[in-house]
Amino acid sequence: STSLTPSTYYHPTMPKSKRAQRVALTKTAKKTRDHKTNYIEMVREAIDANDRLYLFSYENMRSNHFKDVRLHFRGSSSDKNNMSDENDSGSGSEGRIFLGKNKLLQIALGRGPEDEYSDNLHKLSKVLSGSVGVLCTNQSASDVEEYFAKLAVEDFARAGAIAPRTVSLTKEQVETHPVSMVEQFRKLGLPVEVKNGRVSFIGGREEWEVCKEGKELSVEQCKILVHFGVKLATFKIDLVCRWEREEGSVEEF
């Protein structure tokens, strides 16, 4: 047999990592700077074009439900599939919603009396943190506040959420599923078996606890809840305060 010397070993050439590629930081920085400037201008144009501005907070954000909120305030000419405020092509007379860029919103409103864009907007900027957004609208205050007071949409909880209540499944609920689901249920942690041609709990138990109130939900628990149609999350928007352009007044809720 032929012995290989170290010089005859095959050394494959590794593909060049994309991370090693150099990026012209000057161009990137300029693009980012222009993007931020345009966003701030967009917010200020919406402030000028509308009578009032609301700061709101949200729970259990769901893009499909939030899209309906945008459409309600932006009118029928808006893109129904567009959730981003950056790609909004609506006219200035339509309502606008901004969220997800709190620092830029603070700059747009002004962080203090000396740099606020309009009277008392800095008061909103002070509480602009966390899961919040800004709505600029010409709709009457009563219509806006009534709309959000009624807005509450149930949805399936996501992993990591805290269970608002304890949920248990009964043997009658699992019996309605085909026996072909048994293996899938077992992988999710459900103690089930096939008995007399039906899905049943192992040991003949009457019910099984899926989650306990106050405890964090796992991925498996959420999948079980979806299988059985149990919705534990509620998409909701709460108004924090309102600013009126004409008087420059701020009202907290």
XYZ file of N, CA and C in Angstrom:
759
model
N 0.836 -1.195 0.000
C 0.000 0.000 0.000
C 0.866 1.238 0.000
N 0.361 2.301 -0.603
C 1.122 3.547 -0.679
C 0.866 4.382 0.556
N 1.932 4.761 1.230
C 1.770 5.609 2.423
C 1.782 7.057 2.003
N 0.919 7.833 2.648
C 0.817 9.250 2.321
C 1.690 10.068 3.253
N 2.490 10.907 2.654
C 3.281 11.838 3.466
C 2.426 13.051 3.745
N 2.747 13.830 4.769
C 1.944 15.025 5.094
C 1.744 15.931 3.901
N 2.744 15.964 2.965
C 2.626 16.885 1.836
C 1.608 16.417 0.807
N 1.227 15.102 0.883
C 0.276 14.585 -0.113
C -1.154 14.561 0.407
N -1.384 14.975 1.662
C -2.752 15.021 2.200
C -3.583 16.008 1.383
N -4.897 15.715 1.239
C -5.796 16.606 0.520
C -6.358 17.643 1.470
N -6.140 18.875 1.140
C -6.665 19.965 1.972
C -7.743 20.696 1.188
N -9.026 20.397 1.444
C -10.094 21.061 0.688
C -10.137 22.561 0.994
N -10.442 23.335 -0.009
C -10.564 24.782 0.181
C -11.964 25.108 0.680
N -12.040 25.731 1.848
C -13.343 26.066 2.434
C -13.950 27.242 1.681
N -15.284 27.219 1.482
C -15.924 28.357 0.808
C -15.754 29.620 1.630
N -15.583 30.704 0.951
C -15.363 31.979 1.636
C -16.633 32.409 2.357
N -16.496 32.736 3.627
C -17.649 33.138 4.428
C -18.166 34.492 3.983
N -19.506 34.588 3.918
C -20.101 35.871 3.560
C -19.839 36.905 4.640
N -19.630 36.423 5.862
C -19.375 37.347 6.960
C -18.043 38.066 6.795
N -17.167 37.453 5.998
C -15.841 38.039 5.816
C -15.839 39.144 4.776
N -16.944 39.273 4.044
C -17.001 40.293 3.011
C -17.041 41.683 3.619
N -16.349 42.595 3.014
C -16.306 43.964 3.504
C -17.499 44.758 2.959
N -18.034 45.599 3.811
C -19.152 46.441 3.417
C -18.713 47.888 3.504
N -19.073 48.672 2.489
C -18.735 50.089 2.519
C -19.621 50.781 3.544
N -19.077 50.973 4.752
C -19.863 51.504 5.855
C -20.358 52.921 5.590
N -19.650 53.679 4.794
C -20.076 55.056 4.519
C -21.413 55.071 3.804
N -21.594 54.156 2.821
C -22.859 54.081 2.097
C -23.973 53.589 3.013
N -23.660 52.578 3.831
C -24.653 52.021 4.754
C -25.105 53.084 5.742
N -24.164 53.806 6.298
C -24.471 54.837 7.281
C -25.336 55.933 6.672
N -25.020 56.326 5.425
C -25.799 57.369 4.763
C -27.228 56.911 4.501
N -27.357 55.660 4.055
C -28.694 55.116 3.791
C -29.515 55.065 5.078
N -28.885 54.626 6.167
C -29.569 54.538 7.453
C -29.972 55.929 7.935
N -29.070 56.891 7.769
C -29.334 58.268 8.206
C -30.488 58.866 7.411
N -30.495 58.650 6.096
C -31.577 59.162 5.250
C -32.905 58.506 5.609
N -32.845 57.218 5.888
C -34.047 56.462 6.250
C -34.672 57.030 7.527
N -33.833 57.316 8.510
C -34.323 57.864 9.777
C -34.899 59.263 9.589
N -34.224 60.065 8.785
C -34.697 61.422 8.525
C -36.052 61.401 7.828
N -36.208 60.516 6.857
C -37.473 60.398 6.130
C -38.605 59.953 7.051
N -38.280 59.053 7.982
C -39.297 58.550 8.914
C -39.786 59.680 9.814
N -38.857 60.478 10.324
C -39.210 61.603 11.192
C -40.075 62.607 10.435
N -39.722 62.885 9.195
C -40.502 63.807 8.368
C -41.905 63.271 8.102
N -41.989 61.944 7.902
C -43.272 61.302 7.658
C -44.201 61.464 8.865
N -43.653 61.296 10.064
C -44.440 61.445 11.288
C -44.918 62.890 11.428
N -44.032 63.836 11.173
C -44.382 65.255 11.325
C -45.410 65.704 10.284
N -45.343 65.143 9.085
C -46.345 65.453 8.062
C -47.722 64.958 8.509
N -47.751 63.784 9.145
C -49.018 63.228 9.633
C -49.569 64.079 10.778
N -48.697 64.612 11.620
C -49.130 65.488 12.718
C -49.779 66.748 12.146
N -49.153 67.322 11.118
C -49.672 68.550 10.501
C -51.007 68.321 9.800
N -51.190 67.117 9.261
C -52.373 66.840 8.436
C -53.582 66.378 9.235
N -53.399 66.130 10.546
C -54.498 65.589 11.351
C -54.767 66.442 12.586
N -55.996 66.333 13.077
C -56.434 67.182 14.191
C -55.958 66.716 15.554
N -55.751 65.414 15.681
C -55.384 64.896 17.012
C -54.426 63.713 16.888
N -53.764 63.457 17.969
C -52.773 62.368 18.016
C -53.003 61.571 19.293
N -53.002 60.253 19.149
C -53.163 59.357 20.299
C -51.897 58.533 20.499
N -51.535 58.350 21.741
C -50.496 57.385 22.099
C -51.233 56.178 22.666
N -50.926 54.987 22.151
C -51.628 53.784 22.609
C -50.633 52.676 22.947
N -51.074 51.757 23.788
C -50.298 50.555 24.098
C -51.082 49.355 23.599
N -50.381 48.231 23.372
C -51.076 47.067 22.831
C -50.635 45.778 23.519
N -51.532 44.801 23.498
C -51.267 43.479 24.066
C -51.529 42.418 23.005
N -50.704 41.370 23.027
C -50.891 40.227 22.118
C -51.029 40.685 20.667
N -50.026 41.424 20.199
C -50.052 41.938 18.825
C -50.202 40.808 17.808
N -51.147 40.978 16.897
C -51.366 40.048 15.796
C -51.493 40.872 14.521
N -50.644 40.611 13.542
C -50.615 41.437 12.334
C -51.940 41.412 11.580
N -52.626 40.255 11.571
C -53.881 40.172 10.824
C -54.964 41.055 11.445
N -54.989 41.152 12.784
C -55.977 42.005 13.446
C -55.563 43.471 13.374
N -54.261 43.735 13.500
C -53.784 45.114 13.480
C -53.972 45.737 12.097
N -53.922 44.903 11.075
C -54.166 45.375 9.698
C -55.552 45.990 9.592
N -56.533 45.406 10.276
C -57.892 45.936 10.255
C -57.966 47.298 10.948
N -57.169 47.469 11.998
C -57.131 48.755 12.704
C -56.568 49.835 11.777
N -55.472 49.507 11.097
C -54.875 50.455 10.144
C -55.897 50.844 9.074
N -56.582 49.856 8.539
C -57.549 50.096 7.467
C -58.686 50.988 7.954
N -59.106 50.799 9.184
C -60.205 51.588 9.757
C -59.865 53.076 9.768
N -58.605 53.386 10.062
C -58.212 54.794 10.185
C -57.594 55.371 8.914
N -57.221 54.512 7.963
C -56.579 55.004 6.760
C -57.505 55.075 5.559
N -58.672 54.477 5.633
C -59.603 54.558 4.512
C -59.427 53.435 3.520
N -60.355 53.298 2.593
C -60.413 52.174 1.660
C -59.332 52.211 0.596
N -58.659 53.367 0.405
C -57.646 53.442 -0.651
C -56.318 52.858 -0.212
N -56.221 52.445 1.051
C -54.956 51.898 1.546
C -54.766 50.472 1.095
N -53.529 50.028 1.128
C -53.207 48.643 0.786
C -53.624 47.742 1.933
N -54.582 46.878 1.719
C -55.131 46.055 2.791
C -54.132 45.048 3.328
N -53.130 44.699 2.531
C -52.159 43.707 2.978
C -50.901 44.343 3.558
N -50.916 45.654 3.730
C -49.727 46.356 4.177
C -49.854 46.747 5.636
N -48.941 46.239 6.475
C -48.989 46.581 7.891
C -47.952 47.626 8.247
N -46.966 47.852 7.386
C -45.869 48.762 7.693
C -46.255 50.209 7.456
N -45.915 51.103 8.418
C -46.208 52.512 8.234
C -45.216 53.169 7.285
N -44.072 52.518 7.012
C -43.057 53.102 6.148
C -43.464 53.054 4.682
N -44.216 52.030 4.296
C -44.609 51.877 2.902
C -45.993 52.440 2.624
N -46.483 53.234 3.562
C -47.821 53.797 3.430
C -47.843 54.826 2.315
N -48.685 54.604 1.318
C -48.785 55.539 0.207
C -50.040 56.388 0.297
N -50.725 56.320 1.435
C -51.959 57.076 1.596
C -51.693 58.571 1.652
N -52.717 59.353 1.390
C -52.558 60.800 1.418
C -52.459 61.292 2.843
N -51.971 62.531 3.004
C -51.790 63.094 4.337
C -53.091 63.290 5.074
N -54.224 63.339 4.332
C -55.508 63.576 4.984
C -56.040 62.330 5.669
N -55.465 61.172 5.373
C -55.906 59.931 6.009
C -55.175 59.736 7.324
N -55.796 58.969 8.220
C -55.147 58.677 9.494
C -53.890 57.853 9.283
N -52.949 57.987 10.184
C -51.691 57.247 10.093
C -51.351 56.647 11.439
N -50.790 55.444 11.412
C -50.341 54.771 12.629
C -48.856 54.481 12.507
N -48.116 54.770 13.573
C -46.681 54.518 13.626
C -46.376 53.697 14.876
N -45.559 52.670 14.721
C -45.118 51.912 15.885
C -43.839 51.153 15.564
N -43.117 50.788 16.609
C -41.921 49.983 16.430
C -40.624 50.759 16.380
N -40.705 52.087 16.358
C -39.484 52.908 16.309
C -39.618 54.020 17.350
N -39.615 53.641 18.594
C -39.891 54.586 19.676
C -38.919 55.759 19.728
N -37.636 55.500 19.527
C -36.649 56.583 19.611
C -36.852 57.613 18.514
N -37.152 57.135 17.298
C -37.406 58.060 16.197
C -38.704 58.834 16.413
N -39.699 58.178 16.989
C -40.953 58.863 17.299
C -40.733 59.954 18.347
N -39.868 59.668 19.327
C -39.544 60.667 20.350
C -38.882 61.887 19.718
N -37.982 61.641 18.774
C -37.309 62.753 18.087
C -38.324 63.544 17.270
N -39.227 62.834 16.585
C -40.234 63.496 15.758
C -41.146 64.385 16.592
N -41.542 63.906 17.764
C -42.419 64.683 18.643
C -41.646 65.765 19.387
N -40.406 65.420 19.750
C -39.593 66.321 20.558
C -39.491 65.789 21.971
N -38.291 65.781 22.507
C -38.083 65.200 23.839
C -38.243 66.203 24.974
N -38.297 67.472 24.625
C -38.459 68.509 25.652
C -39.123 69.736 25.072
N -39.495 70.720 25.925
C -40.166 71.935 25.457
C -39.346 72.697 24.413
N -38.007 72.572 24.509
C -37.148 73.341 23.608
C -37.095 72.770 22.189
N -37.365 71.476 22.009
C -37.279 70.900 20.666
C -38.557 70.188 20.226
N -39.656 70.364 20.959
C -40.904 69.703 20.578
C -41.422 70.270 19.257
N -42.039 69.408 18.459
C -42.499 69.814 17.127
C -43.702 70.746 17.220
N -44.534 70.552 18.223
C -45.676 71.429 18.459
C -45.949 71.461 19.961
N -46.731 72.426 20.399
C -46.944 72.639 21.834
C -47.351 71.366 22.569
N -46.593 71.040 23.602
C -46.875 69.944 24.548
C -46.700 68.534 23.997
N -46.170 68.382 22.781
C -45.936 67.033 22.254
C -44.858 66.296 23.048
N -43.970 67.039 23.706
C -42.915 66.383 24.487
C -43.496 65.582 25.644
N -44.716 65.927 26.077
C -45.360 65.185 27.172
C -45.692 63.752 26.732
N -46.026 63.576 25.457
C -46.276 62.231 24.927
C -44.958 61.485 24.768
N -43.941 62.213 24.348
C -42.632 61.607 24.135
C -42.080 60.990 25.418
N -42.396 61.611 26.550
C -41.882 61.128 27.843
C -42.418 59.744 28.206
N -43.604 59.418 27.738
C -44.209 58.120 28.076
C -44.186 57.167 26.877
N -43.401 57.502 25.865
C -43.329 56.686 24.657
C -42.237 55.627 24.814
N -42.594 54.524 25.435
C -41.646 53.422 25.626
C -42.404 52.106 25.721
N -41.715 51.025 25.398
C -42.339 49.703 25.460
C -43.212 49.428 24.241
N -44.251 48.636 24.433
C -45.153 48.235 23.344
C -46.204 49.314 23.115
N -45.797 50.386 22.434
C -46.697 51.508 22.202
C -46.647 51.934 20.743
N -47.602 52.769 20.348
C -47.640 53.309 19.002
C -48.321 54.657 19.009
N -48.314 55.308 17.852
C -48.914 56.636 17.713
C -49.938 56.605 16.587
N -51.115 57.166 16.851
C -52.168 57.298 15.843
C -52.422 58.781 15.588
N -52.335 59.198 14.333
C -52.693 60.559 13.925
C -53.993 60.450 13.140
N -55.014 61.210 13.526
C -56.308 61.047 12.876
C -57.127 62.329 12.903
N -58.066 62.421 11.947
C -59.041 63.508 11.917
C -60.398 63.045 12.441
N -60.512 61.753 12.735
C -61.771 61.260 13.281
C -62.014 61.892 14.651
N -63.275 62.076 14.992
C -63.610 62.721 16.263
C -63.100 61.905 17.441
N -62.821 62.584 18.530
C -62.306 61.921 19.724
C -63.291 60.861 20.225
N -64.583 61.173 20.179
C -65.586 60.218 20.670
C -65.611 58.955 19.823
N -65.481 59.102 18.482
C -65.486 57.934 17.595
C -64.250 57.065 17.816
N -63.095 57.707 17.944
C -61.850 56.969 18.153
C -61.895 56.194 19.466
N -62.300 56.862 20.518
C -62.291 56.240 21.848
C -63.335 55.143 21.978
N -64.456 55.308 21.283
C -65.477 54.252 21.286
C -64.973 53.029 20.523
N -64.285 53.272 19.408
C -63.746 52.174 18.595
C -62.784 51.306 19.410
N -61.840 51.938 20.100
C -60.855 51.169 20.858
C -61.445 50.543 22.127
N -62.471 51.165 22.684
C -63.115 50.597 23.876
C -63.779 49.259 23.539
N -64.245 49.143 22.294
C -64.924 47.913 21.867
C -63.974 46.893 21.253
N -62.738 47.311 20.967
C -61.802 46.430 20.263
C -61.195 45.382 21.202
N -61.541 44.148 20.991
C -60.977 43.018 21.743
C -61.215 41.761 20.917
N -60.131 41.185 20.393
C -60.246 40.015 19.511
C -59.521 38.829 20.133
N -60.256 37.763 20.365
C -59.651 36.553 20.935
C -58.775 35.851 19.899
N -57.668 35.285 20.365
C -56.761 34.564 19.474
C -56.040 33.490 20.280
N -55.299 32.624 19.570
C -54.558 31.568 20.244
C -53.298 32.143 20.902
N -53.007 31.671 22.092
C -51.830 32.134 22.818
C -50.563 31.590 22.183
N -49.477 32.318 22.366
C -48.178 31.900 21.847
C -47.280 31.455 22.977
N -46.290 30.631 22.642
C -45.356 30.114 23.644
C -44.678 31.273 24.367
N -44.568 31.143 25.683
C -43.954 32.192 26.482
C -44.966 33.087 27.162
N -46.202 33.052 26.692
C -47.260 33.854 27.312
C -47.661 33.211 28.647
N -48.258 34.014 29.509
C -48.727 33.510 30.798
C -50.198 33.114 30.667
N -50.520 31.908 31.090
C -51.900 31.422 30.981
C -52.819 32.243 31.881
N -53.870 32.856 31.325
C -54.787 33.658 32.138
C -55.751 32.814 32.967
N -55.861 31.546 32.612
C -56.727 30.628 33.367
C -56.258 29.197 33.184
N -56.718 28.330 34.062
C -56.389 26.906 33.976
C -57.303 26.243 32.941
N -56.721 25.413 32.095
C -57.497 24.719 31.058
C -57.300 23.214 31.204
N -58.415 22.484 31.240
C -58.379 21.024 31.299
C -59.211 20.450 30.162
N -58.753 19.315 29.632
C -59.498 18.622 28.578
C -60.262 17.452 29.179
N -61.470 17.240 28.695
C -62.269 16.108 29.160
C -62.118 14.937 28.197
N -62.491 13.759 28.656
C -62.394 12.578 27.794
C -63.315 12.710 26.583
N -64.437 13.438 26.751
C -65.351 13.649 25.635
C -64.691 14.485 24.538
N -63.846 15.430 24.943
C -63.165 16.279 23.953
C -62.141 15.493 23.138
N -61.415 14.598 23.771
C -60.399 13.844 23.020
C -61.039 12.746 22.180
N -62.198 12.258 22.604
C -62.869 11.191 21.859
C -63.346 11.641 20.478
N -63.507 12.950 20.304
C -64.008 13.455 19.013
C -62.927 13.448 17.923
N -61.680 13.190 18.305
C -60.586 13.196 17.344
C -60.333 11.798 16.775
N -59.893 11.706 15.529
C -59.610 10.399 14.914
C -58.420 9.717 15.581
N -58.397 8.394 15.541
C -57.325 7.625 16.184
C -55.974 7.897 15.519
N -56.008 8.410 14.292
C -54.756 8.735 13.609
C -54.005 9.879 14.286
N -54.685 10.599 15.205
C -54.070 11.732 15.906
C -53.322 11.302 17.162
N -53.467 10.046 17.562
C -52.898 9.583 18.834
C -51.394 9.828 18.929
N -50.659 9.436 17.899
C -49.204 9.588 17.938
C -48.807 11.056 18.043
N -49.516 11.898 17.308
C -49.225 13.335 17.353
C -49.523 13.908 18.740
N -50.636 13.486 19.336
C -50.988 13.939 20.682
C -49.939 13.495 21.702
N -49.461 12.262 21.552
C -48.448 11.747 22.488
C -47.165 12.573 22.429
N -46.771 12.981 21.212
C -45.560 13.793 21.058
C -45.704 15.146 21.743
N -46.945 15.619 21.859
C -47.207 16.896 22.525
C -47.373 16.735 24.030
N -47.338 15.482 24.497
C -47.431 15.234 25.936
C -48.789 14.803 26.437
N -49.740 14.625 25.533
C -51.066 14.174 25.963
C -51.036 12.674 26.245
N -51.453 12.241 27.449
C -51.445 10.808 27.796
C -52.657 10.089 27.216
N -52.583 9.732 25.932
C -53.743 9.127 25.271
C -53.401 7.760 24.693
N -54.449 6.991 24.428
C -54.325 5.674 23.804
C -55.593 5.402 23.005
N -55.558 4.323 22.221
C -56.755 3.920 21.483
C -57.453 2.827 22.275
N -58.713 3.090 22.596
C -59.481 2.124 23.374
C -60.868 1.990 22.760
N -61.207 0.746 22.377
C -62.502 0.479 21.747
C -62.711 1.353 20.503
N -61.612 1.536 19.754
C -61.706 2.295 18.505
C -61.811 3.791 18.689
N -61.552 4.293 19.916
C -61.641 5.732 20.178
C -60.387 6.228 20.890
N -60.131 7.528 20.751
C -59.024 8.132 21.492
C -59.476 8.325 22.936
N -58.682 7.828 23.872
C -59.032 7.944 25.294
C -57.795 8.302 26.099
N -58.028 8.813 27.306
C -56.916 9.068 28.220
C -56.430 7.744 28.794
N -55.124 7.620 28.956
C -54.555 6.410 29.540
C -55.029 6.265 30.987
N -55.378 5.038 31.346
C -55.811 4.778 32.723
C -57.258 5.103 32.973
N -57.977 5.484 31.917
C -59.406 5.760 32.072
C -59.717 7.061 32.792
N -58.722 7.973 32.884
C -58.984 9.240 33.569
C -60.045 10.051 32.831
N -60.750 10.900 33.581
C -61.853 11.674 33.031
C -61.386 12.965 32.356
N -60.300 13.557 32.876
C -59.801 14.800 32.289
C -58.301 14.939 32.520
N -57.713 15.896 31.811
C -56.263 16.119 31.916
C -55.982 17.616 31.821
N -55.170 18.116 32.730
C -54.879 19.550 32.778
C -53.821 19.932 31.736
N -54.178 20.864 30.852
C -53.254 21.321 29.815
C -52.316 22.389 30.368
N -52.871 23.381 31.047
C -52.060 24.469 31.598
C -52.697 25.004 32.869
N -51.879 25.659 33.682
C -52.353 26.206 34.946
C -52.261 27.733 34.915
N -53.254 28.367 35.487
C -53.302 29.830 35.535
C -52.028 30.405 36.167
N -51.465 31.423 35.497
C -50.281 32.087 36.028
C -48.953 31.472 35.614
N -49.002 30.333 34.919
C -47.779 29.651 34.487
C -47.488 29.953 33.015
N -46.204 29.942 32.669
C -45.803 30.207 31.283
C -46.171 29.044 30.379
N -46.670 29.360 29.187
C -47.092 28.331 28.236
C -45.925 27.857 27.385
N -45.835 26.540 27.215
C -44.789 25.966 26.368
C -45.300 25.846 24.937
N -44.404 25.523 24.013
C -44.783 25.332 22.613
C -45.801 24.201 22.498
N -45.545 23.107 23.230
C -46.436 21.942 23.168
C -47.834 22.280 23.697
N -47.878 23.009 24.793
C -49.177 23.390 25.356
C -49.967 24.254 24.373
N -49.277 25.187 23.715
C -49.954 26.063 22.741
C -50.511 25.261 21.567
N -49.758 24.265 21.124
C -50.230 23.427 20.011
C -51.459 22.615 20.424
N -51.470 22.139 21.656
C -52.631 21.398 22.155
C -53.855 22.311 22.196
N -53.667 23.530 22.688
C -54.775 24.487 22.778
C -55.339 24.804 21.396
N -54.456 24.909 20.382
C -54.916 25.166 19.019
C -55.729 23.984 18.505
N -55.225 22.761 18.756
C -55.935 21.549 18.313
C -57.365 21.519 18.839
N -57.536 21.998 20.082
C -58.854 21.916 20.711
C -59.606 23.249 20.686
N -59.081 24.209 19.916
C -59.789 25.472 19.703
C -59.915 26.368 20.910
N -58.958 26.284 21.828
C -59.011 27.103 23.048
C -58.160 28.364 22.859
N -58.808 29.521 22.854
C -58.112 30.797 22.664
C -57.916 31.494 24.010
N -56.662 31.699 24.374
C -56.356 32.305 25.675
C -55.813 33.728 25.552
N -55.529 34.180 24.339
C -54.973 35.526 24.152
C -56.057 36.475 23.642
N -55.922 37.754 23.975
C -56.846 38.773 23.482
C -56.048 39.932 22.915
N -56.218 40.175 21.611
C -55.582 41.328 20.982
C -56.355 42.567 21.399
N -55.643 43.504 22.052
C -56.315 44.672 22.610
C -55.412 45.887 22.510
N -56.005 47.045 22.289
C -55.268 48.308 22.250
C -55.868 49.262 23.276
N -55.021 49.780 24.149
C -55.461 50.732 25.178
C -54.900 52.111 24.880
N -55.755 53.117 24.943
C -55.322 54.492 24.724
C -54.634 55.022 25.981
N -53.471 55.638 25.792
C -52.691 56.175 26.913
C -52.989 57.658 27.114
N -52.945 58.419 26.019
C -53.254 59.846 26.105
C -53.606 60.402 24.728
N -54.211 61.611 24.724
C -54.624 62.253 23.475
C -54.089 63.679 23.435
N -53.574 64.073 22.271
C -53.090 65.443 22.051
C -53.942 66.103 20.984
N -54.427 67.328 21.264
C -55.229 68.082 20.316
C -54.367 69.173 19.682
N -54.301 69.185 18.349
C -53.425 70.127 17.663
C -53.863 71.578 17.862
N -55.176 71.839 17.822
C -55.667 73.213 17.890
C -55.320 73.895 19.214
N -55.559 73.190 20.322
C -55.275 73.787 21.636
C -53.903 73.396 22.183
N -53.304 72.348 21.617
C -52.059 71.846 22.151
C -52.246 71.174 23.500
N -53.479 70.730 23.760
C -53.791 70.112 25.060
C -53.505 68.624 25.059
N -53.182 68.077 26.234
C -52.903 66.649 26.409
C -53.810 66.110 27.492
N -54.511 65.031 27.175
C -55.395 64.377 28.158
C -54.958 62.933 28.328
N -54.742 62.528 29.575
C -54.350 61.150 29.863
C -55.587 60.321 30.167
N -55.506 59.016 29.833
C -56.645 58.120 30.084
C -56.347 57.210 31.259
